[in-house]
């Protein structure tokens, strides 16, 4: 049993966290939200070689995965998105041709492990509440972050800022990052259409097709795509979320490599 002091515990935590934060302030890609789209995007971005940090408001992974379908702990996935789950070792049960059922907790855990193992930093308890921009040319160059606990408390505390080459809004139904950019930077000419009622089959295709850049430096993935582009919702079928996460990573890779 080693001997140790309370001050040592504090010192190691503060020192190591501070070192990482110093590194995080300038990153290739900020992903906002550790739901299925955000975690998938983060894994591929790291595999493509980009330094990626995920800010997640809550103290957990998975976003809407954990709730399964109305709290029944299963999720449906369709081809070809099941391949993304196979890559991270999630066990699939075929329900009918091309449709699979998976365990919600297994999917959350394994997407998170895969993202972290590929090199993504996932920081919990941090909320992105605004973006950094530059004009000439007009572009998004980072995000403003705040402890979620500070936000919940209602205290007036100024946020900190992170610089990045790309920001991915993977915040789900409210498209929080694109919404704040649209509201505060009208020159971007982004119009938030708002999500439509359910039409699962169509929406699963469209959410992937419409994934991508909404402004220079700002990208949208997952359910946030539906909010931005006015697409129908799809309920607890998650193939589109995974494919959207992969697609946004590919688009960022093409864009950032072109700029080098
Ligand atoms: O909601 P969420 O799971 O988004 P997603 O990846 O997947 C959507 C599905 O879960 C489901 C669906 C699919 O069929 O309809 O709803 O598009 O995950 C979004 C994550 O982002 C976090 C939030 O806590 C959640 O874990 N989040 C939201 N806003 C912020 C945020 C913010 N401003 N800053 C940090 N994290």
PDB file of C-alpha atoms and ligand atoms in Angstrom:
ATOM      1  CA  UNK A   1       0.000   0.000   0.000  1.00  0.00           C
ATOM      2  CA  UNK A   2       1.635   3.345  -1.007  1.00  0.00           C
ATOM      3  CA  UNK A   3       1.607   6.281   1.387  1.00  0.00           C
ATOM      4  CA  UNK A   4      -0.071   9.375   0.049  1.00  0.00           C
ATOM      5  CA  UNK A   5      -1.580  12.654   1.181  1.00  0.00           C
ATOM      6  CA  UNK A   6      -4.768  14.493   0.368  1.00  0.00           C
ATOM      7  CA  UNK A   7      -2.799  17.384  -1.088  1.00  0.00           C
ATOM      8  CA  UNK A   8      -1.070  14.911  -3.423  1.00  0.00           C
ATOM      9  CA  UNK A   9      -4.384  13.669  -4.773  1.00  0.00           C
ATOM     10  CA  UNK A  10      -5.446  17.247  -5.484  1.00  0.00           C
ATOM     11  CA  UNK A  11      -2.093  18.195  -6.977  1.00  0.00           C
ATOM     12  CA  UNK A  12      -1.993  15.268  -9.461  1.00  0.00           C
ATOM     13  CA  UNK A  13      -5.519  15.895 -10.643  1.00  0.00           C
ATOM     14  CA  UNK A  14      -5.031  19.634 -11.122  1.00  0.00           C
ATOM     15  CA  UNK A  15      -1.594  19.252 -12.730  1.00  0.00           C
ATOM     16  CA  UNK A  16      -2.618  16.575 -15.228  1.00  0.00           C
ATOM     17  CA  UNK A  17      -5.910  18.255 -16.085  1.00  0.00           C
ATOM     18  CA  UNK A  18      -4.205  21.621 -16.578  1.00  0.00           C
ATOM     19  CA  UNK A  19      -1.604  20.062 -18.898  1.00  0.00           C
ATOM     20  CA  UNK A  20      -4.360  18.559 -21.026  1.00  0.00           C
ATOM     21  CA  UNK A  21      -6.410  21.755 -21.075  1.00  0.00           C
ATOM     22  CA  UNK A  22      -3.388  23.672 -22.273  1.00  0.00           C
ATOM     23  CA  UNK A  23      -3.160  21.269 -25.177  1.00  0.00           C
ATOM     24  CA  UNK A  24      -6.895  21.314 -25.886  1.00  0.00           C
ATOM     25  CA  UNK A  25      -7.127  25.099 -26.358  1.00  0.00           C
ATOM     26  CA  UNK A  26      -5.909  24.673 -29.905  1.00  0.00           C
ATOM     27  CA  UNK A  27      -7.273  21.602 -31.607  1.00  0.00           C
ATOM     28  CA  UNK A  28      -8.114  20.366 -35.090  1.00  0.00           C
ATOM     29  CA  UNK A  29     -11.743  19.496 -34.445  1.00  0.00           C
ATOM     30  CA  UNK A  30     -14.203  20.230 -31.642  1.00  0.00           C
ATOM     31  CA  UNK A  31     -17.161  17.837 -31.576  1.00  0.00           C
ATOM     32  CA  UNK A  32     -20.060  19.060 -29.469  1.00  0.00           C
ATOM     33  CA  UNK A  33     -22.042  16.196 -27.936  1.00  0.00           C
ATOM     34  CA  UNK A  34     -21.105  12.593 -27.088  1.00  0.00           C
ATOM     35  CA  UNK A  35     -24.205  10.989 -28.584  1.00  0.00           C
ATOM     36  CA  UNK A  36     -24.035   8.337 -31.318  1.00  0.00           C
ATOM     37  CA  UNK A  37     -23.215  10.857 -34.064  1.00  0.00           C
ATOM     38  CA  UNK A  38     -20.585  12.723 -32.045  1.00  0.00           C
ATOM     39  CA  UNK A  39     -18.786   9.639 -30.774  1.00  0.00           C
ATOM     40  CA  UNK A  40     -18.735   8.056 -34.232  1.00  0.00           C
ATOM     41  CA  UNK A  41     -17.451  11.278 -35.783  1.00  0.00           C
ATOM     42  CA  UNK A  42     -14.746  11.552 -33.114  1.00  0.00           C
ATOM     43  CA  UNK A  43     -13.504   8.009 -33.697  1.00  0.00           C
ATOM     44  CA  UNK A  44     -13.150   8.467 -37.463  1.00  0.00           C
ATOM     45  CA  UNK A  45     -11.600  11.926 -37.121  1.00  0.00           C
ATOM     46  CA  UNK A  46      -8.918  10.496 -34.851  1.00  0.00           C
ATOM     47  CA  UNK A  47      -8.355   7.585 -37.195  1.00  0.00           C
ATOM     48  CA  UNK A  48      -7.859  10.109 -40.002  1.00  0.00           C
ATOM     49  CA  UNK A  49      -5.192  11.770 -37.851  1.00  0.00           C
ATOM     50  CA  UNK A  50      -6.989  14.841 -36.468  1.00  0.00           C
ATOM     51  CA  UNK A  51      -6.622  15.997 -32.895  1.00  0.00           C
ATOM     52  CA  UNK A  52     -10.215  15.834 -31.684  1.00  0.00           C
ATOM     53  CA  UNK A  53     -11.926  16.868 -28.475  1.00  0.00           C
ATOM     54  CA  UNK A  54     -15.543  16.111 -27.613  1.00  0.00           C
ATOM     55  CA  UNK A  55     -17.339  18.403 -25.156  1.00  0.00           C
ATOM     56  CA  UNK A  56     -20.348  16.779 -23.530  1.00  0.00           C
ATOM     57  CA  UNK A  57     -22.732  18.669 -21.277  1.00  0.00           C
ATOM     58  CA  UNK A  58     -23.645  15.666 -19.176  1.00  0.00           C
ATOM     59  CA  UNK A  59     -21.478  13.345 -17.075  1.00  0.00           C
ATOM     60  CA  UNK A  60     -22.274  10.363 -19.297  1.00  0.00           C
ATOM     61  CA  UNK A  61     -21.810   9.052 -22.817  1.00  0.00           C
ATOM     62  CA  UNK A  62     -24.399   8.171 -25.379  1.00  0.00           C
ATOM     63  CA  UNK A  63     -26.963  10.980 -25.583  1.00  0.00           C
ATOM     64  CA  UNK A  64     -30.237   9.389 -26.617  1.00  0.00           C
ATOM     65  CA  UNK A  65     -28.893   5.842 -26.849  1.00  0.00           C
ATOM     66  CA  UNK A  66     -29.364   5.061 -23.167  1.00  0.00           C
ATOM     67  CA  UNK A  67     -33.107   5.582 -23.268  1.00  0.00           C
ATOM     68  CA  UNK A  68     -33.474   2.890 -25.962  1.00  0.00           C
ATOM     69  CA  UNK A  69     -37.039   2.993 -27.276  1.00  0.00           C
ATOM     70  CA  UNK A  70     -39.290   4.437 -24.575  1.00  0.00           C
ATOM     71  CA  UNK A  71     -36.845   3.040 -21.993  1.00  0.00           C
ATOM     72  CA  UNK A  72     -36.943  -0.483 -23.447  1.00  0.00           C
ATOM     73  CA  UNK A  73     -33.205  -1.102 -23.536  1.00  0.00           C
ATOM     74  CA  UNK A  74     -32.882  -1.976 -27.229  1.00  0.00           C
ATOM     75  CA  UNK A  75     -32.040   0.015 -30.357  1.00  0.00           C
ATOM     76  CA  UNK A  76     -32.677  -0.844 -34.016  1.00  0.00           C
ATOM     77  CA  UNK A  77     -29.912  -0.459 -36.626  1.00  0.00           C
ATOM     78  CA  UNK A  78     -30.208  -0.989 -40.366  1.00  0.00           C
ATOM     79  CA  UNK A  79     -27.686  -1.858 -43.084  1.00  0.00           C
ATOM     80  CA  UNK A  80     -25.095  -0.620 -43.896  1.00  0.00           C
ATOM     81  CA  UNK A  81     -24.650   1.190 -40.560  1.00  0.00           C
ATOM     82  CA  UNK A  82     -24.388  -2.140 -38.706  1.00  0.00           C
ATOM     83  CA  UNK A  83     -20.824  -2.358 -40.071  1.00  0.00           C
ATOM     84  CA  UNK A  84     -19.840   0.630 -37.917  1.00  0.00           C
ATOM     85  CA  UNK A  85     -21.045  -1.225 -34.836  1.00  0.00           C
ATOM     86  CA  UNK A  86     -19.285  -4.417 -35.938  1.00  0.00           C
ATOM     87  CA  UNK A  87     -16.042  -2.437 -36.184  1.00  0.00           C
ATOM     88  CA  UNK A  88     -16.312  -1.540 -32.497  1.00  0.00           C
ATOM     89  CA  UNK A  89     -17.416  -4.998 -31.400  1.00  0.00           C
ATOM     90  CA  UNK A  90     -21.130  -4.445 -30.695  1.00  0.00           C
ATOM     91  CA  UNK A  91     -23.088  -7.704 -30.951  1.00  0.00           C
ATOM     92  CA  UNK A  92     -26.002  -7.533 -33.392  1.00  0.00           C
ATOM     93  CA  UNK A  93     -29.103  -9.703 -33.537  1.00  0.00           C
ATOM     94  CA  UNK A  94     -30.706  -9.830 -36.986  1.00  0.00           C
ATOM     95  CA  UNK A  95     -34.442  -9.130 -36.627  1.00  0.00           C
ATOM     96  CA  UNK A  96     -35.281  -9.298 -40.326  1.00  0.00           C
ATOM     97  CA  UNK A  97     -33.338  -8.881 -43.554  1.00  0.00           C
ATOM     98  CA  UNK A  98     -30.995  -5.920 -43.075  1.00  0.00           C
ATOM     99  CA  UNK A  99     -32.441  -4.832 -39.708  1.00  0.00           C
ATOM    100  CA  UNK A 100     -30.666  -5.553 -36.437  1.00  0.00           C
ATOM    101  CA  UNK A 101     -31.392  -5.106 -32.740  1.00  0.00           C
ATOM    102  CA  UNK A 102     -28.633  -4.134 -30.296  1.00  0.00           C
ATOM    103  CA  UNK A 103     -28.347  -3.549 -26.582  1.00  0.00           C
ATOM    104  CA  UNK A 104     -28.427   0.163 -25.711  1.00  0.00           C
ATOM    105  CA  UNK A 105     -25.832  -0.044 -22.919  1.00  0.00           C
ATOM    106  CA  UNK A 106     -23.439  -2.100 -25.046  1.00  0.00           C
ATOM    107  CA  UNK A 107     -23.710   0.351 -27.922  1.00  0.00           C
ATOM    108  CA  UNK A 108     -23.068   3.386 -25.675  1.00  0.00           C
ATOM    109  CA  UNK A 109     -20.108   1.806 -23.959  1.00  0.00           C
ATOM    110  CA  UNK A 110     -18.414   0.448 -27.070  1.00  0.00           C
ATOM    111  CA  UNK A 111     -18.821   3.625 -29.143  1.00  0.00           C
ATOM    112  CA  UNK A 112     -17.233   5.536 -26.269  1.00  0.00           C
ATOM    113  CA  UNK A 113     -14.358   3.081 -25.813  1.00  0.00           C
ATOM    114  CA  UNK A 114     -13.662   3.086 -29.552  1.00  0.00           C
ATOM    115  CA  UNK A 115     -13.582   6.880 -29.707  1.00  0.00           C
ATOM    116  CA  UNK A 116     -11.260   7.121 -26.703  1.00  0.00           C
ATOM    117  CA  UNK A 117      -9.005   4.301 -27.898  1.00  0.00           C
ATOM    118  CA  UNK A 118      -8.622   6.012 -31.256  1.00  0.00           C
ATOM    119  CA  UNK A 119      -7.346   9.105 -29.411  1.00  0.00           C
ATOM    120  CA  UNK A 120     -10.392  11.302 -28.853  1.00  0.00           C
ATOM    121  CA  UNK A 121     -10.555  13.286 -25.636  1.00  0.00           C
ATOM    122  CA  UNK A 122     -14.093  13.284 -24.265  1.00  0.00           C
ATOM    123  CA  UNK A 123     -14.580  15.974 -21.639  1.00  0.00           C
ATOM    124  CA  UNK A 124     -17.744  15.646 -19.571  1.00  0.00           C
ATOM    125  CA  UNK A 125     -19.643  18.376 -17.764  1.00  0.00           C
ATOM    126  CA  UNK A 126     -18.767  21.078 -20.295  1.00  0.00           C
ATOM    127  CA  UNK A 127     -21.365  22.944 -22.334  1.00  0.00           C
ATOM    128  CA  UNK A 128     -20.622  24.771 -25.577  1.00  0.00           C
ATOM    129  CA  UNK A 129     -22.690  27.935 -25.509  1.00  0.00           C
ATOM    130  CA  UNK A 130     -21.358  30.032 -28.373  1.00  0.00           C
ATOM    131  CA  UNK A 131     -18.896  30.093 -31.276  1.00  0.00           C
ATOM    132  CA  UNK A 132     -15.846  32.185 -32.185  1.00  0.00           C
ATOM    133  CA  UNK A 133     -15.911  33.734 -35.666  1.00  0.00           C
ATOM    134  CA  UNK A 134     -13.782  35.770 -38.034  1.00  0.00           C
ATOM    135  CA  UNK A 135     -14.786  37.780 -41.095  1.00  0.00           C
ATOM    136  CA  UNK A 136     -12.951  38.238 -44.386  1.00  0.00           C
ATOM    137  CA  UNK A 137     -13.477  35.395 -45.047  1.00  0.00           C
ATOM    138  CA  UNK A 138     -16.443  34.738 -42.770  1.00  0.00           C
ATOM    139  CA  UNK A 139     -15.802  31.552 -40.809  1.00  0.00           C
ATOM    140  CA  UNK A 140     -16.169  29.765 -37.478  1.00  0.00           C
ATOM    141  CA  UNK A 141     -12.840  29.348 -35.711  1.00  0.00           C
ATOM    142  CA  UNK A 142     -13.754  27.864 -32.339  1.00  0.00           C
ATOM    143  CA  UNK A 143     -16.198  27.594 -29.471  1.00  0.00           C
ATOM    144  CA  UNK A 144     -16.975  29.124 -26.086  1.00  0.00           C
ATOM    145  CA  UNK A 145     -17.212  26.632 -23.248  1.00  0.00           C
ATOM    146  CA  UNK A 146     -18.567  26.697 -19.742  1.00  0.00           C
ATOM    147  CA  UNK A 147     -18.874  24.130 -16.935  1.00  0.00           C
ATOM    148  CA  UNK A 148     -22.402  22.724 -17.182  1.00  0.00           C
ATOM    149  CA  UNK A 149     -22.646  23.090 -13.392  1.00  0.00           C
ATOM    150  CA  UNK A 150     -22.046  26.838 -13.688  1.00  0.00           C
ATOM    151  CA  UNK A 151     -24.719  27.104 -16.350  1.00  0.00           C
ATOM    152  CA  UNK A 152     -27.195  25.154 -14.253  1.00  0.00           C
ATOM    153  CA  UNK A 153     -26.447  27.318 -11.195  1.00  0.00           C
ATOM    154  CA  UNK A 154     -27.227  30.496 -13.110  1.00  0.00           C
ATOM    155  CA  UNK A 155     -24.044  32.179 -11.841  1.00  0.00           C
ATOM    156  CA  UNK A 156     -22.625  34.896 -14.067  1.00  0.00           C
ATOM    157  CA  UNK A 157     -19.215  33.459 -15.001  1.00  0.00           C
ATOM    158  CA  UNK A 158     -17.418  34.276 -18.237  1.00  0.00           C
ATOM    159  CA  UNK A 159     -16.658  31.249 -20.415  1.00  0.00           C
ATOM    160  CA  UNK A 160     -13.312  30.160 -21.876  1.00  0.00           C
ATOM    161  CA  UNK A 161     -12.534  29.827 -25.578  1.00  0.00           C
ATOM    162  CA  UNK A 162     -11.102  27.057 -27.731  1.00  0.00           C
ATOM    163  CA  UNK A 163      -9.636  27.484 -31.194  1.00  0.00           C
ATOM    164  CA  UNK A 164     -10.292  24.801 -33.802  1.00  0.00           C
ATOM    165  CA  UNK A 165     -10.131  24.262 -37.531  1.00  0.00           C
ATOM    166  CA  UNK A 166     -13.598  22.695 -37.553  1.00  0.00           C
ATOM    167  CA  UNK A 167     -16.559  22.529 -35.166  1.00  0.00           C
ATOM    168  CA  UNK A 168     -19.144  19.731 -35.380  1.00  0.00           C
ATOM    169  CA  UNK A 169     -22.611  20.327 -33.953  1.00  0.00           C
ATOM    170  CA  UNK A 170     -23.664  16.844 -32.783  1.00  0.00           C
ATOM    171  CA  UNK A 171     -25.959  18.191 -30.065  1.00  0.00           C
ATOM    172  CA  UNK A 172     -29.101  16.325 -31.165  1.00  0.00           C
ATOM    173  CA  UNK A 173     -32.628  17.626 -31.568  1.00  0.00           C
ATOM    174  CA  UNK A 174     -31.905  21.271 -30.712  1.00  0.00           C
ATOM    175  CA  UNK A 175     -28.861  21.819 -32.960  1.00  0.00           C
ATOM    176  CA  UNK A 176     -27.592  24.144 -30.253  1.00  0.00           C
ATOM    177  CA  UNK A 177     -24.343  25.261 -31.856  1.00  0.00           C
ATOM    178  CA  UNK A 178     -25.709  25.956 -35.333  1.00  0.00           C
ATOM    179  CA  UNK A 179     -28.705  27.678 -33.738  1.00  0.00           C
ATOM    180  CA  UNK A 180     -26.570  30.088 -31.731  1.00  0.00           C
ATOM    181  CA  UNK A 181     -24.390  30.807 -34.776  1.00  0.00           C
ATOM    182  CA  UNK A 182     -27.481  31.430 -36.922  1.00  0.00           C
ATOM    183  CA  UNK A 183     -28.952  33.780 -34.321  1.00  0.00           C
ATOM    184  CA  UNK A 184     -25.832  35.753 -33.449  1.00  0.00           C
ATOM    185  CA  UNK A 185     -24.098  35.885 -36.835  1.00  0.00           C
ATOM    186  CA  UNK A 186     -26.857  36.701 -39.350  1.00  0.00           C
ATOM    187  CA  UNK A 187     -24.229  37.191 -42.090  1.00  0.00           C
ATOM    188  CA  UNK A 188     -23.861  33.403 -42.129  1.00  0.00           C
ATOM    189  CA  UNK A 189     -27.406  33.266 -43.568  1.00  0.00           C
ATOM    190  CA  UNK A 190     -28.225  29.997 -41.813  1.00  0.00           C
ATOM    191  CA  UNK A 191     -31.941  29.301 -41.424  1.00  0.00           C
ATOM    192  CA  UNK A 192     -33.014  26.691 -38.857  1.00  0.00           C
ATOM    193  CA  UNK A 193     -36.031  24.890 -40.309  1.00  0.00           C
ATOM    194  CA  UNK A 194     -36.883  22.719 -37.274  1.00  0.00           C
ATOM    195  CA  UNK A 195     -37.473  19.001 -37.202  1.00  0.00           C
ATOM    196  CA  UNK A 196     -40.651  17.445 -38.693  1.00  0.00           C
ATOM    197  CA  UNK A 197     -42.820  14.609 -37.368  1.00  0.00           C
ATOM    198  CA  UNK A 198     -41.709  11.012 -37.847  1.00  0.00           C
ATOM    199  CA  UNK A 199     -41.119   9.363 -41.240  1.00  0.00           C
ATOM    200  CA  UNK A 200     -38.353   6.941 -40.325  1.00  0.00           C
ATOM    201  CA  UNK A 201     -37.314   5.382 -43.626  1.00  0.00           C
ATOM    202  CA  UNK A 202     -37.034   8.655 -45.539  1.00  0.00           C
ATOM    203  CA  UNK A 203     -35.437  10.470 -42.661  1.00  0.00           C
ATOM    204  CA  UNK A 204     -32.714   7.868 -42.151  1.00  0.00           C
ATOM    205  CA  UNK A 205     -31.530   8.501 -45.721  1.00  0.00           C
ATOM    206  CA  UNK A 206     -31.899  12.288 -45.702  1.00  0.00           C
ATOM    207  CA  UNK A 207     -30.094  12.785 -42.409  1.00  0.00           C
ATOM    208  CA  UNK A 208     -26.981  11.253 -43.944  1.00  0.00           C
ATOM    209  CA  UNK A 209     -27.324  13.102 -47.269  1.00  0.00           C
ATOM    210  CA  UNK A 210     -27.705  16.485 -45.570  1.00  0.00           C
ATOM    211  CA  UNK A 211     -24.862  15.941 -43.100  1.00  0.00           C
ATOM    212  CA  UNK A 212     -21.965  18.332 -43.546  1.00  0.00           C
ATOM    213  CA  UNK A 213     -20.851  21.911 -43.726  1.00  0.00           C
ATOM    214  CA  UNK A 214     -23.294  24.706 -42.842  1.00  0.00           C
ATOM    215  CA  UNK A 215     -20.697  27.493 -42.840  1.00  0.00           C
ATOM    216  CA  UNK A 216     -16.921  27.660 -43.209  1.00  0.00           C
ATOM    217  CA  UNK A 217     -15.565  25.785 -40.195  1.00  0.00           C
ATOM    218  CA  UNK A 218     -19.006  24.687 -38.939  1.00  0.00           C
ATOM    219  CA  UNK A 219     -20.476  21.242 -39.601  1.00  0.00           C
ATOM    220  CA  UNK A 220     -23.601  19.430 -38.479  1.00  0.00           C
ATOM    221  CA  UNK A 221     -24.165  15.715 -37.800  1.00  0.00           C
ATOM    222  CA  UNK A 222     -26.854  13.442 -36.349  1.00  0.00           C
ATOM    223  CA  UNK A 223     -30.263  14.684 -35.253  1.00  0.00           C
ATOM    224  CA  UNK A 224     -29.026  18.261 -35.400  1.00  0.00           C
ATOM    225  CA  UNK A 225     -29.062  17.817 -39.208  1.00  0.00           C
ATOM    226  CA  UNK A 226     -32.816  17.225 -39.046  1.00  0.00           C
ATOM    227  CA  UNK A 227     -33.346  20.362 -36.987  1.00  0.00           C
ATOM    228  CA  UNK A 228     -31.244  22.517 -39.298  1.00  0.00           C
ATOM    229  CA  UNK A 229     -32.685  21.169 -42.563  1.00  0.00           C
ATOM    230  CA  UNK A 230     -36.294  20.489 -41.522  1.00  0.00           C
ATOM    231  CA  UNK A 231     -36.177  16.693 -41.893  1.00  0.00           C
ATOM    232  CA  UNK A 232     -38.579  14.225 -40.274  1.00  0.00           C
ATOM    233  CA  UNK A 233     -37.534  12.472 -37.056  1.00  0.00           C
ATOM    234  CA  UNK A 234     -37.001   8.714 -37.068  1.00  0.00           C
ATOM    235  CA  UNK A 235     -37.421   7.393 -33.525  1.00  0.00           C
ATOM    236  CA  UNK A 236     -35.142   4.729 -32.016  1.00  0.00           C
ATOM    237  CA  UNK A 237     -33.524   3.517 -35.237  1.00  0.00           C
ATOM    238  CA  UNK A 238     -29.928   4.732 -35.159  1.00  0.00           C
ATOM    239  CA  UNK A 239     -28.234   3.763 -38.437  1.00  0.00           C
ATOM    240  CA  UNK A 240     -28.512   7.308 -39.770  1.00  0.00           C
ATOM    241  CA  UNK A 241     -26.789   8.721 -36.671  1.00  0.00           C
ATOM    242  CA  UNK A 242     -23.764   6.449 -37.143  1.00  0.00           C
ATOM    243  CA  UNK A 243     -23.511   7.031 -40.889  1.00  0.00           C
ATOM    244  CA  UNK A 244     -23.905  10.768 -40.338  1.00  0.00           C
ATOM    245  CA  UNK A 245     -21.033  10.715 -37.814  1.00  0.00           C
ATOM    246  CA  UNK A 246     -18.806   8.930 -40.318  1.00  0.00           C
ATOM    247  CA  UNK A 247     -19.822  11.237 -43.155  1.00  0.00           C
ATOM    248  CA  UNK A 248     -19.068  14.425 -41.268  1.00  0.00           C
ATOM    249  CA  UNK A 249     -15.622  13.066 -40.386  1.00  0.00           C
ATOM    250  CA  UNK A 250     -14.950  12.293 -44.065  1.00  0.00           C
ATOM    251  CA  UNK A 251     -16.088  15.747 -45.154  1.00  0.00           C
ATOM    252  CA  UNK A 252     -13.868  17.442 -42.592  1.00  0.00           C
ATOM    253  CA  UNK A 253     -10.940  15.315 -43.710  1.00  0.00           C
ATOM    254  CA  UNK A 254     -11.436  16.364 -47.351  1.00  0.00           C
ATOM    255  CA  UNK A 255     -11.860  20.036 -46.416  1.00  0.00           C
ATOM    256  CA  UNK A 256      -8.922  20.240 -44.011  1.00  0.00           C
ATOM    257  CA  UNK A 257      -6.581  18.314 -46.268  1.00  0.00           C
ATOM    258  CA  UNK A 258      -7.435  20.619 -49.179  1.00  0.00           C
ATOM    259  CA  UNK A 259      -6.469  23.607 -47.025  1.00  0.00           C
ATOM    260  CA  UNK A 260      -3.051  22.235 -46.080  1.00  0.00           C
TER     261      UNK A 260
HETATM  262  O1  LIG B   1     -29.162  13.637 -28.534  1.00  0.00           O
HETATM  263  P1  LIG B   1     -27.998  12.845 -28.975  1.00  0.00           P
HETATM  264  O2  LIG B   1     -28.031  11.383 -28.809  1.00  0.00           O
HETATM  265  O3  LIG B   1     -27.701  13.274 -30.513  1.00  0.00           O
HETATM  266  P2  LIG B   1     -27.371  12.430 -31.823  1.00  0.00           P
HETATM  267  O4  LIG B   1     -26.001  11.872 -31.736  1.00  0.00           O
HETATM  268  O5  LIG B   1     -28.385  11.198 -31.768  1.00  0.00           O
HETATM  269  C1  LIG B   1     -29.771  11.372 -31.721  1.00  0.00           C
HETATM  270  C2  LIG B   1     -30.400  10.126 -31.121  1.00  0.00           C
HETATM  271  O6  LIG B   1     -29.944   9.920 -29.797  1.00  0.00           O
HETATM  272  C3  LIG B   1     -31.935  10.126 -31.080  1.00  0.00           C
HETATM  273  C4  LIG B   1     -32.609   9.975 -32.357  1.00  0.00           C
HETATM  274  C5  LIG B   1     -32.007   9.068 -33.390  1.00  0.00           C
HETATM  275  O7  LIG B   1     -32.893   8.251 -33.908  1.00  0.00           O
HETATM  276  O8  LIG B   1     -33.643  10.532 -32.560  1.00  0.00           O
HETATM  277  O9  LIG B   1     -32.381  11.305 -30.434  1.00  0.00           O
HETATM  278  O10 LIG B   1     -27.714  13.289 -32.947  1.00  0.00           O
HETATM  279  O11 LIG B   1     -26.673  13.374 -28.249  1.00  0.00           O
HETATM  280  C6  LIG B   1     -26.388  14.728 -28.178  1.00  0.00           C
HETATM  281  C7  LIG B   1     -25.460  14.959 -27.005  1.00  0.00           C
HETATM  282  O12 LIG B   1     -25.047  16.304 -27.024  1.00  0.00           O
HETATM  283  C8  LIG B   1     -25.049  16.829 -25.709  1.00  0.00           C
HETATM  284  C9  LIG B   1     -26.206  16.126 -25.020  1.00  0.00           C
HETATM  285  O13 LIG B   1     -26.042  16.117 -23.608  1.00  0.00           O
HETATM  286  C10 LIG B   1     -26.131  14.732 -25.647  1.00  0.00           C
HETATM  287  O14 LIG B   1     -25.344  13.851 -24.874  1.00  0.00           O
HETATM  288  N1  LIG B   1     -25.215  18.285 -25.841  1.00  0.00           N
HETATM  289  C11 LIG B   1     -26.313  18.944 -26.295  1.00  0.00           C
HETATM  290  N2  LIG B   1     -26.068  20.259 -26.358  1.00  0.00           N
HETATM  291  C12 LIG B   1     -24.802  20.454 -25.909  1.00  0.00           C
HETATM  292  C13 LIG B   1     -24.252  19.190 -25.580  1.00  0.00           C
HETATM  293  C14 LIG B   1     -23.967  21.610 -25.730  1.00  0.00           C
HETATM  294  N3  LIG B   1     -24.387  22.832 -26.035  1.00  0.00           N
HETATM  295  N4  LIG B   1     -22.715  21.425 -25.248  1.00  0.00           N
HETATM  296  C15 LIG B   1     -22.259  20.181 -24.932  1.00  0.00           C
HETATM  297  N5  LIG B   1     -23.009  19.057 -25.092  1.00  0.00           N
END
